[in-house]
XYZ file of C-alpha atoms in Angstrom:
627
model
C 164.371 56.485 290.910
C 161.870 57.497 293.877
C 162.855 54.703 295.796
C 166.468 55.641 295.428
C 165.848 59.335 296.228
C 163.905 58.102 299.139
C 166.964 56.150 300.669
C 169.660 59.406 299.982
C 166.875 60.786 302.550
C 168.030 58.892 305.230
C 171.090 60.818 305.809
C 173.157 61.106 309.153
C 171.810 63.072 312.000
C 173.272 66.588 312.200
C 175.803 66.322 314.830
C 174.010 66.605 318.546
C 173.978 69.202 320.754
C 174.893 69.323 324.685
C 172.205 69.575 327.039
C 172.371 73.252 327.222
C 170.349 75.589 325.697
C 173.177 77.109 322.785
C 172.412 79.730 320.740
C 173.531 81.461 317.881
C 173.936 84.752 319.092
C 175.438 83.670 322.644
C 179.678 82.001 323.126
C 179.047 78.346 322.107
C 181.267 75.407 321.457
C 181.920 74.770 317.264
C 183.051 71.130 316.478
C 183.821 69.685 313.654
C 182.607 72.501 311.068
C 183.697 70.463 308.009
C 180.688 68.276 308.520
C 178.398 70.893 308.679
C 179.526 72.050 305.388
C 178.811 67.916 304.453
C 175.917 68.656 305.327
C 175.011 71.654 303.466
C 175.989 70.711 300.089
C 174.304 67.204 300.821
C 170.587 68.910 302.047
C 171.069 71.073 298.778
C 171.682 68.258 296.694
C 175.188 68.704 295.873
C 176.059 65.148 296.598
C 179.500 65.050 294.329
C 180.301 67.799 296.120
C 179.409 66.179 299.842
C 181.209 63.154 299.174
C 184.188 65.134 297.776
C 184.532 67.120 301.335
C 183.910 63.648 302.920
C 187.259 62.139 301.472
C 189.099 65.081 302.026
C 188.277 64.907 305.795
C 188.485 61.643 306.173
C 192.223 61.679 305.045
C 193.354 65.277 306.644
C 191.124 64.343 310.013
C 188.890 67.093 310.124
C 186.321 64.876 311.165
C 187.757 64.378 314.764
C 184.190 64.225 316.734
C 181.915 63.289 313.490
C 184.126 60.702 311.408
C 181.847 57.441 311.991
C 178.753 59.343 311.057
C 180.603 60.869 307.813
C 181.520 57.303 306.856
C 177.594 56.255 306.966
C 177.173 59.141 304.735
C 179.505 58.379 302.226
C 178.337 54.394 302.207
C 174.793 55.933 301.179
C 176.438 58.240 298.137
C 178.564 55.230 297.258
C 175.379 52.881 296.413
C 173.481 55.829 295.404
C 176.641 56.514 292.734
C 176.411 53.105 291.677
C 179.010 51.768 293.797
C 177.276 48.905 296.282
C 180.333 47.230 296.931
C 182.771 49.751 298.321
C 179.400 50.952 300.414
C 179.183 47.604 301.848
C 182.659 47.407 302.491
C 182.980 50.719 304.243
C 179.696 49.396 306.748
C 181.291 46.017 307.570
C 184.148 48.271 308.688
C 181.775 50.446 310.949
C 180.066 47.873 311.645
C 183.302 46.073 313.010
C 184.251 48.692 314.968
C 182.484 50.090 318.330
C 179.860 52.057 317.379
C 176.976 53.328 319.231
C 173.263 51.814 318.629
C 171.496 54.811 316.787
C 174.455 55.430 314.570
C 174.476 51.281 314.187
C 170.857 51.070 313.428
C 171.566 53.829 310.115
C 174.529 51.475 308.774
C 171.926 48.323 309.014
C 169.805 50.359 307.217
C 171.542 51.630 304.435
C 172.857 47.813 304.388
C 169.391 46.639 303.645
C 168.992 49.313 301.221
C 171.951 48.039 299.918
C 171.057 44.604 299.795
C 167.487 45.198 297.786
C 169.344 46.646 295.498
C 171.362 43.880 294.493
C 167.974 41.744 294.792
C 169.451 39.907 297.650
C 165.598 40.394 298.976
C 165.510 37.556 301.892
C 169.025 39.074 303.015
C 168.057 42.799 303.166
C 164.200 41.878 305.025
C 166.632 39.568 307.657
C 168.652 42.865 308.274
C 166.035 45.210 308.932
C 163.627 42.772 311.088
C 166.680 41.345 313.103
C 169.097 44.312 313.560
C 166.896 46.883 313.840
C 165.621 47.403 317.383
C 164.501 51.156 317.044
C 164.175 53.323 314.239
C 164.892 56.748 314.471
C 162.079 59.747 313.686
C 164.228 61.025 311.141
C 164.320 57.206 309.128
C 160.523 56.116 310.142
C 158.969 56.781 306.233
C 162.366 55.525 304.762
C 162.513 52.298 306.623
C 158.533 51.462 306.319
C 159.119 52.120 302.762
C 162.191 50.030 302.247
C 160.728 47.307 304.201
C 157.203 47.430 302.244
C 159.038 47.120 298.849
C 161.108 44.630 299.571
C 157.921 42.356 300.945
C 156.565 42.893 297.413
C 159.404 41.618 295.744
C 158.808 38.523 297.710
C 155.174 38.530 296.806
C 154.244 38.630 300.371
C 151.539 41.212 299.593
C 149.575 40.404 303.194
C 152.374 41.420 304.635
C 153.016 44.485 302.244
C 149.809 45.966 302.852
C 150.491 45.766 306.898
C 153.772 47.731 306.566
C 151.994 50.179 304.409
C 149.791 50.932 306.806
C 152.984 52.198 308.606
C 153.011 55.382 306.220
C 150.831 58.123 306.325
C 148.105 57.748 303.595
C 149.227 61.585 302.631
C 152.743 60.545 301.698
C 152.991 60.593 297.808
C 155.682 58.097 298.721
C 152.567 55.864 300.105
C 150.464 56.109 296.940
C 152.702 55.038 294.638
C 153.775 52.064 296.374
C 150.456 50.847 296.741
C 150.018 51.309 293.172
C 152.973 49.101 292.540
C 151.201 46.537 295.268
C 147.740 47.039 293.552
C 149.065 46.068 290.182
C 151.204 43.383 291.700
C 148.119 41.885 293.723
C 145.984 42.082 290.403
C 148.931 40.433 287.980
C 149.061 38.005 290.890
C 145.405 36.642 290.037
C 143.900 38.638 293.494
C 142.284 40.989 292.075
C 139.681 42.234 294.702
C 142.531 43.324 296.968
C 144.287 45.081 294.505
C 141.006 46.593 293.279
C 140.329 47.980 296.307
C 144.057 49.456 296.606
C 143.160 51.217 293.296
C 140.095 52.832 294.797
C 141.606 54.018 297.687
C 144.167 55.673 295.324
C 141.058 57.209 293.024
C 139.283 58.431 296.213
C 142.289 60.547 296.817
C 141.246 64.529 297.634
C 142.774 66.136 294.055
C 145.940 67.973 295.066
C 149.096 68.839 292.489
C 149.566 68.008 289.460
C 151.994 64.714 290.496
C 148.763 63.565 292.582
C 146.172 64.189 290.066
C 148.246 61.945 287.803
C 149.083 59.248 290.343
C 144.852 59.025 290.348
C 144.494 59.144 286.956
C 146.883 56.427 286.317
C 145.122 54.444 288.763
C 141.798 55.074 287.381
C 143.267 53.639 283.666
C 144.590 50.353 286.027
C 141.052 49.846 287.247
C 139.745 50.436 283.871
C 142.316 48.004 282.202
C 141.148 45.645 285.566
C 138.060 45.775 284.388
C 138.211 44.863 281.374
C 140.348 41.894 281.320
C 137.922 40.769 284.115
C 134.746 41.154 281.967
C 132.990 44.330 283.439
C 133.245 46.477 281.016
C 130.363 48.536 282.658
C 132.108 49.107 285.713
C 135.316 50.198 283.360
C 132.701 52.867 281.396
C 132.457 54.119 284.816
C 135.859 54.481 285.856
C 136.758 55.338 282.589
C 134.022 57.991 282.063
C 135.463 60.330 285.354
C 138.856 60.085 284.262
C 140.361 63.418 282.687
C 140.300 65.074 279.587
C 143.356 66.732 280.152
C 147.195 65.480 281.674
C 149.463 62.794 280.579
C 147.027 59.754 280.591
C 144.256 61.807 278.653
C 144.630 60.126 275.456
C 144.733 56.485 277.001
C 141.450 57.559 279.026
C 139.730 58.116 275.916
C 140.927 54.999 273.796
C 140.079 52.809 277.016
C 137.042 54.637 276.805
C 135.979 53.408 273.592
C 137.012 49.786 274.582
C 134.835 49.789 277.199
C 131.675 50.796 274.779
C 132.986 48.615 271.986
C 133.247 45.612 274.620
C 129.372 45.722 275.031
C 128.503 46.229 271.373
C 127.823 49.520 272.161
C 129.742 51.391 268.782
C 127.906 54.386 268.830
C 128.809 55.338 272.446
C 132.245 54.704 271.695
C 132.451 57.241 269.251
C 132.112 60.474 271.026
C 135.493 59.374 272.608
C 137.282 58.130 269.092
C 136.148 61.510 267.651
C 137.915 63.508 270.572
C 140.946 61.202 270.610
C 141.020 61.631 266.325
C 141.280 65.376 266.467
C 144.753 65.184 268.865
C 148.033 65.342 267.223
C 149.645 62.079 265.426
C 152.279 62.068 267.457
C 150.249 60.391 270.097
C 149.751 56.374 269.599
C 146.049 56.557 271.092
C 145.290 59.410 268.575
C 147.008 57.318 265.658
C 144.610 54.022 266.808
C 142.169 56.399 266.931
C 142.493 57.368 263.394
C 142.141 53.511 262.385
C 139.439 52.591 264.529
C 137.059 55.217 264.280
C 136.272 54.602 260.330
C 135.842 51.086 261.196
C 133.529 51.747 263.683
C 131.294 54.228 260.979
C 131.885 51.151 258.921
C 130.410 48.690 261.642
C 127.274 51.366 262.153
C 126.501 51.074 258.336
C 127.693 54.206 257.075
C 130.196 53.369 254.294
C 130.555 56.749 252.812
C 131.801 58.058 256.037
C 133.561 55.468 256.887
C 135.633 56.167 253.267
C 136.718 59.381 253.565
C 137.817 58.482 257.321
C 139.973 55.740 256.235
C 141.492 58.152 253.422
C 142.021 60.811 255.815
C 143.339 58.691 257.987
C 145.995 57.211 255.040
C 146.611 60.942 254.402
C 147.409 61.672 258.454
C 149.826 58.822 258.840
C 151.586 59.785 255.107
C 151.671 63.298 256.331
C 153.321 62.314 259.923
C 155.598 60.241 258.108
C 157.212 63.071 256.213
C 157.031 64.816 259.645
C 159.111 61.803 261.037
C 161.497 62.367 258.184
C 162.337 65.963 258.838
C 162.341 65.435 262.230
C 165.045 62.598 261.921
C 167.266 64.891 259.749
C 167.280 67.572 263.137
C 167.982 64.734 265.220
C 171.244 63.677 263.373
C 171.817 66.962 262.871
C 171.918 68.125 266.560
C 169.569 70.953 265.756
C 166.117 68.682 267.885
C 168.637 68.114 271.082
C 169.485 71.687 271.059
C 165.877 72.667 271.051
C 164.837 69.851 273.680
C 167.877 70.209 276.231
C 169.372 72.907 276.714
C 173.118 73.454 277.717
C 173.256 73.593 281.526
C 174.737 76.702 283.100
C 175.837 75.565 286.771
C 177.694 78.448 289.170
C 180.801 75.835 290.169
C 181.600 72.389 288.950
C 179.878 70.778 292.146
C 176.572 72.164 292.328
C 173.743 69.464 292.053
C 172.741 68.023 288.207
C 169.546 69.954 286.661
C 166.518 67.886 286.822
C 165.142 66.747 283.196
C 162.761 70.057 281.932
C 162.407 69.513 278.502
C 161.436 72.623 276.347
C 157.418 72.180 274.762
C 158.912 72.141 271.418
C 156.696 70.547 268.604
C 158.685 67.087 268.520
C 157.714 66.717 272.985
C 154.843 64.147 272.208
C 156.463 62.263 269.811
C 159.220 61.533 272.744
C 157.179 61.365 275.675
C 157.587 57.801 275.814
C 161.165 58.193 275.901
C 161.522 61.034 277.867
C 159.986 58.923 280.843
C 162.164 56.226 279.945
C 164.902 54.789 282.865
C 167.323 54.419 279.492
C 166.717 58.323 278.692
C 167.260 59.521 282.437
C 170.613 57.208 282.549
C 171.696 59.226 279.573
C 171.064 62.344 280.711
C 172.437 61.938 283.980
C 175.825 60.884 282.276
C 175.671 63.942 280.233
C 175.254 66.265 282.806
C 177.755 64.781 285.036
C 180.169 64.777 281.657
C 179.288 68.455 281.605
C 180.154 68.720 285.164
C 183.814 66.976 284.579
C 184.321 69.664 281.655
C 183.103 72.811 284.008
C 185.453 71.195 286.021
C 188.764 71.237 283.793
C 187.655 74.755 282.459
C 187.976 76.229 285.968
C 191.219 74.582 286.466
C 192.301 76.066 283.377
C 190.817 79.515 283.992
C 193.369 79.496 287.682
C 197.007 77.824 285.373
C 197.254 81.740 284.216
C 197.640 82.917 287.764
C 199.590 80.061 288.377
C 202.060 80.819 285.507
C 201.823 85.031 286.499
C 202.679 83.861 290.039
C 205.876 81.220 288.454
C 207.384 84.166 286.660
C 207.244 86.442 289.415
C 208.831 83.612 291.846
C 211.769 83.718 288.909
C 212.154 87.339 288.927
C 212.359 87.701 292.705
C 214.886 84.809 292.642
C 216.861 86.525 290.148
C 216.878 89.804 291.823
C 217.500 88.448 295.165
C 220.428 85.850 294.307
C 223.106 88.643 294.080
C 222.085 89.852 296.862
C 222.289 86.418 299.014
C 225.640 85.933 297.534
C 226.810 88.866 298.734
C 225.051 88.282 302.089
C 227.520 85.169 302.018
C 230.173 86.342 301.249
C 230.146 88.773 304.211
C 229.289 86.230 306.773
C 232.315 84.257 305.147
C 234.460 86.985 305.337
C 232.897 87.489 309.246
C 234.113 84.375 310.056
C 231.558 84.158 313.314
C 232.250 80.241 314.379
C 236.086 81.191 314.266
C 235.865 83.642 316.089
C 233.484 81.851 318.830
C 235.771 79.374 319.036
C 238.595 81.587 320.172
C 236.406 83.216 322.605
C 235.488 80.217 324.195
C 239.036 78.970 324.566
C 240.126 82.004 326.042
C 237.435 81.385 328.478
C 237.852 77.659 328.777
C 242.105 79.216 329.665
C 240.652 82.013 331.996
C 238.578 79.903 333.753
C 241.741 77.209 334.169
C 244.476 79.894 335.157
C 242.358 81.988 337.306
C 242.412 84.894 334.886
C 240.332 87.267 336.718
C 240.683 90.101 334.115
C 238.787 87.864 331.476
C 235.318 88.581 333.744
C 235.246 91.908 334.663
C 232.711 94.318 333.876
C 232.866 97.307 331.445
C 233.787 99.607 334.845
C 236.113 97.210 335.852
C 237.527 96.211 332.565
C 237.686 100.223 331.881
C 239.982 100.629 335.338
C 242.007 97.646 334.472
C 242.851 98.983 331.050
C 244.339 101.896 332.757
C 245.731 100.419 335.639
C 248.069 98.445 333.125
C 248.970 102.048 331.321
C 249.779 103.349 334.684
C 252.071 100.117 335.220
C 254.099 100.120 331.871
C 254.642 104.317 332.296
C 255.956 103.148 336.286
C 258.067 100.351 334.825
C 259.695 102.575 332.157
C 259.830 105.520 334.970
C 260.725 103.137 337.500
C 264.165 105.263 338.900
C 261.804 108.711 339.051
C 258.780 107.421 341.238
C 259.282 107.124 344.946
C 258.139 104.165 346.801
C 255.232 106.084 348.346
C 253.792 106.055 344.473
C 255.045 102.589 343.766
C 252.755 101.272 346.366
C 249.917 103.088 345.579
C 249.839 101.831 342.709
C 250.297 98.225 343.988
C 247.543 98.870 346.558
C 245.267 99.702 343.594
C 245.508 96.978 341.798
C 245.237 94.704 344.585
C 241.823 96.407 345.338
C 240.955 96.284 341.811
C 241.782 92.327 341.479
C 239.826 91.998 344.917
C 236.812 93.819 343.812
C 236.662 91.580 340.731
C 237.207 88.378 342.436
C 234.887 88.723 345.111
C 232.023 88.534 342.077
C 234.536 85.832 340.335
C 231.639 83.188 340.099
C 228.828 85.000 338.876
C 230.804 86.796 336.654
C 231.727 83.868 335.164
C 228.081 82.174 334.799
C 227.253 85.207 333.024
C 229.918 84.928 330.370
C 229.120 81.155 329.988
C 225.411 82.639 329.507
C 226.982 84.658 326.837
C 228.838 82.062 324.924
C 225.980 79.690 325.053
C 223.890 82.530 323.612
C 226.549 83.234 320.771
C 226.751 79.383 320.177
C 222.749 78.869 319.487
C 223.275 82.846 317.317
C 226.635 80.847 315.294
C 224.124 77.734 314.953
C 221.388 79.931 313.558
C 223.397 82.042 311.364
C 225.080 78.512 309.837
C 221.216 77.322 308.953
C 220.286 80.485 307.782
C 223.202 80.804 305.950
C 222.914 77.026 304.142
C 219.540 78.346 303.196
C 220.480 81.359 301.676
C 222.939 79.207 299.947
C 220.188 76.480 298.772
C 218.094 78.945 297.581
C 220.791 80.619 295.864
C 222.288 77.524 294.343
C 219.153 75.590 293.491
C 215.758 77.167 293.688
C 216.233 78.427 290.411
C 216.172 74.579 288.838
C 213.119 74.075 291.561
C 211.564 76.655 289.543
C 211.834 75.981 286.460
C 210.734 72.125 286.715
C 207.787 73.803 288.762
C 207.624 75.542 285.119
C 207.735 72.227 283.375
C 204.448 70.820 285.754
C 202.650 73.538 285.117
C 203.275 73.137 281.195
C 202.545 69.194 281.834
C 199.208 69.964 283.700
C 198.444 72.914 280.803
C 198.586 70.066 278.341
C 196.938 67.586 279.836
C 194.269 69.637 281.172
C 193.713 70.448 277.068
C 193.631 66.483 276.568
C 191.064 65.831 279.087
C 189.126 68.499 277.844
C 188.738 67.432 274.143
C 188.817 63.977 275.393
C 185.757 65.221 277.755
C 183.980 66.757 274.950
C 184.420 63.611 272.931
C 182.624 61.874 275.192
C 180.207 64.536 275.254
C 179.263 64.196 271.773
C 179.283 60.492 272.681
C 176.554 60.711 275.426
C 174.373 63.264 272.978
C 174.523 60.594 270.521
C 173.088 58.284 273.010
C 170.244 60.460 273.663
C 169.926 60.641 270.245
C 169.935 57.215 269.498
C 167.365 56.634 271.620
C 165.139 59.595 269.269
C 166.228 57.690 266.689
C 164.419 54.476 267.492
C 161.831 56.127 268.729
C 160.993 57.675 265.222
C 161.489 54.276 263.663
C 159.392 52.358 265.537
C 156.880 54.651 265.310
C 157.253 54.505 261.211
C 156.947 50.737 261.667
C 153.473 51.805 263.031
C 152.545 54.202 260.746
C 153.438 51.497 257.800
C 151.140 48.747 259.499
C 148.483 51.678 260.277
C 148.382 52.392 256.503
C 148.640 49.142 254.878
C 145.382 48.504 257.345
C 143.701 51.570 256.147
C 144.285 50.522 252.436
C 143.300 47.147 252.874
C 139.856 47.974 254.839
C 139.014 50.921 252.207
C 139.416 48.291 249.603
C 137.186 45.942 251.490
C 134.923 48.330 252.059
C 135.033 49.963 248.102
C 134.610 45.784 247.503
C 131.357 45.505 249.747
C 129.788 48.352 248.607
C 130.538 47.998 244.707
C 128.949 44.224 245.267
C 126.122 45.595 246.950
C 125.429 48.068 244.218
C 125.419 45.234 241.240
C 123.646 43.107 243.713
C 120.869 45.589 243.599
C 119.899 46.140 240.273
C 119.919 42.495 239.677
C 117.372 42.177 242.532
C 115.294 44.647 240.930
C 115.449 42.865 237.415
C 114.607 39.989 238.269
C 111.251 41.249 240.057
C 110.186 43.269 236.765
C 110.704 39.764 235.107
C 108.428 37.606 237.420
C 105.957 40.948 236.798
């Protein structure tokens, strides 16, 4: 799991500034501000979330200036999702492509990543020693760490230790892979080296409670060391600093006693069996304990303590038997994963899965063992992100009620507003604008032929001309009263009239085409507008209502997924609680052995002593008879 969170470490750079100074509070360029929101939801651990917003950019292209460096992303939450062949897919590609060196030196990075997972080991240590030239800052503990793991898969621990030496000592990331390299160096048959890893790990300065264990830990692997080697007084001394409080407490003091028993030393070996006996059942050490410690009164001669041990220890394990039988009734009940995990509460269906805090509830020791578990933190990880799939449908079904208000008010606008577009039709109909063009533009397309100069006058001139023609018809009807004197006046001003026009003949006649070429895009509008109107009034309605139809479609699916989502809910609980389950039943199998060993030793022992007792007697008969 560390090694896994380690590698979503090496993310991509933010993207890089220009060589000038920016600053927030001063005009400055903004690119690509979808991948700073990547960003943000991947630093706070929202990864569904960052990968979500890396798709979406990816296929709408709001990754113009960042798209390469999204991708690398992405390949990291693929293999970090559980999906190592689309991630190695998507780096071929980049890799493929032209790419600059740092953002090249990433992809073979996450590729050897990549490649230790899928325990191609030889492959992934030929990536990083070949391809990469330079690491950058940012990736310097996660490739040293990458690199040193994958060495101890290939049991070249000479070379692990060099590329440990890489790391900071400080890095918690550093001590717990040379723990893993001390107890691979010791299961390897070289035990000094890994002995001396230990010690460096013991010699630690105490810090937080995740250090102080990590030391404590190591001081049981020394202890354990030591005792497989045969120096059980160098494991009393380990053993004998060790802790009397944390998660390896109770191991501490049963390795304790091993190391005392393992030199025939009983009676220093109690003081920790005594500690270790008063600790709840529901710890295996304390339930050895229980076993071993009458045995060991038993070894040191003292049979009547060594009786009412074993009975109280018969009594213990039938009394944490019942125990195991109530507590199995709350775990197929639901009522023990209610108490241990509670029901997340998350503020949006994207925001990062709860790490495992498990309320102290009287069942917690009986489960530690499983609670640390890789099988347990699958299952709850697959809960959680079941519980995020199901926060997810409930919010979509929270926004289908707006959806549906906003429907109905589409249909009552379209029914309100469909008269009125019909009658908006039928008055352009009745209008008849592209007739009416037409005409115009053949009388100007007849003007223009036959030199009509009336057609292009102005308002002034058109005003004049108007009643230069009503002068005309009154002189032709009056034609015997006017004299000639009038008659050519009136000749004279129309040939002014017709030269005052035609001296501005051509521009007059531009500006009229300007005019009809106008009133030809206004017809062409008005004739789209108008077959819109008509769509909408014809067949927006049915639009609607099959818009209607999805949104009853999605309603009932949405329902589907969501009982089908808490099916699988229950199904992932049951997991968790299968895994109780055979918790509880192996430890009954223990209890059972535990207590057929008690009874059998107590009737030993009852055996032993009831010969002794007829042994005596007899002893002293048979010296009164020599007497």
């Amino acid at each position: 799991m560390k090694a896994v969170i380690g590698i979503l470490l090496c993310c991509c750079a933010c993207a890089h500034a220009s060589d000038e100074n920016w600053r927030i509070d001063r005009p400055h360029p903004v690119e690509d501000p979808a991948y700073g929101q990547i960003l943000y939801d991947y630093y706070q651990q929202r990864y569904f979330a960052a990968m979500s917003h890396i798709l979406i950019g990816l296929e709408t292209g709001a990754l113009p200036t960042q798209q390469q460096r999204a991708q690398v992303l992405l390949g990291a939450l693929y293999a970090n999702y559980g999906m190592p062949r689309e991630a190695e897919q998507l780096f071929d590609e980049l890799l493929d492509k032209a790419v600059d060196e740092e953002l090249a030196t990433r992809v073979w990075i996450h590729l050897g990543n990549l490649y230790y997972q899928q325990q191609r080991y030889q492959q992934a240590l030929d990536t990083l020693d070949q391809r990469v030239k330079e690491v950058p800052d940012d990736l310097q503990q996660n490739y040293h760490a990458l690199r040193t793991r994958i060495l101890m898969k290939m049991g070249r621990y000479d070379d692990t230790t060099l590329a440990l030496d890489a790391l900071p000592h400080t890095e918690r990331l550093s001590g717990y892979l040379r723990y893993n390299l001390a107890v691979s160096r010791i299961n390897a048959g070289e035990g000094k080296e890994g002995e001396a890893l230990l010690w460096q790990l013991v010699n630690l300065p105490p810090g937080d409670e995740e250090i102080n264990s990590l030391k404590d830990k190591s001081m049981l692997a020394l202890g354990v060391h030591y005792l497989r080697s045969g120096v059980p007084r160098r494991a009393q001394e380990v053993l004998g600093a060790a802790r009397l409080e944390g998660p390896y407490s109770e191991t501490a003091l049963l390795l304790h006693a091993r190391a005392w028993l393992a030199t025939q030393e009983p009676d220093k070996a109690l003081g920790s069996l005594q500690a270790l006996s008063e600790r709840s059942m529901q710890f295996e050490e304390a339930q050895e304990a229980a076993i071993a410690l009458p045995y060991l009164f038993e070894q040191l001669g003292d049979a009547a303590r060594a009786r009412a041990l074993y009975r109280r220890a018969i009594e213990q394990y039938t009394a944490h038997y019942r125990y195991l039988g109530e507590l199995e009734e709350k775990v197929r009940s639901g009522a023990w994963f209610k108490e241990v995990a509670r029901e997340p509460h998350w503020s949006t269906a994207m925001d990062p899965v709860p790490p495992f805090e498990p309320r102290r509830v009287e069942s917690f020791a009986t489960f530690r063992q499983v609670f640390a578990s890789h099988a347990f933190h699958t299952r709850w990880l697959d809960y959680h992100e079941q519980w995020r799939q199901l926060r997810l449908l409930e919010h979509w079904q929270q926004r289908l009620p707006a959806l549906h208000e906003l429907l109905a008010a589409h249909i009552r606008k379209h029914r309100d507003q469909m008269p009125r577009a019909r009658a908006l039709l039928e008055q352009v109909d009745e209008a008849g604008y592209p007739v009416r063009l037409r005409q115009l533009q053949g009388q100007f397309d007849r003007a223009v032929a036959e030199n009509d100069y009336a057609l292009f006058a102005n308002d002034a001139q058109a005003e004049l001309l108007d009643a230069l023609s009503q002068a005309q018809e009154k002189a032709a009807r009056w034609d015997a009263r006017l004299s000639d004197e009038q008659k050519q006046k009136l000749d004279f001003y129309a040939r002014v009239l017709r030269w005052d026009i035609e001296s501005n003949l051509v521009p007059l006649q531009w500006q009229r085409e300007r005019e009809l070429l106008a009133a030809t895009d206004d017809v062409a509008l008005l004739q789209d507008y108008r077959e819109r109107v008509e769509g909408a009034a014809r067949g927006d309605l049915g639009r609607i209502q099959m818009l209607g139809h999805e949104l009853a479609d999605t309603h009932n699916d949405l329902v589907a997924l969501t009982l089908r989502g808490h099916a699988l809910l229950q199904r992932q609980q049951y997991a968790i609680e299968q895994l109780a389950l055979e918790q509880i039943d192996f430890t009954r199998e223990r209890l059972k052995a535990f207590t057929a060993e008690c009874w059998v030793a107590l009737g030993d022992l009852e055996n032993r002593v009831l010969r002794e007792r007829y042994r005596s007697p007899a002893s002293s008969g048979d010296t009164r008879s020599s007497e």
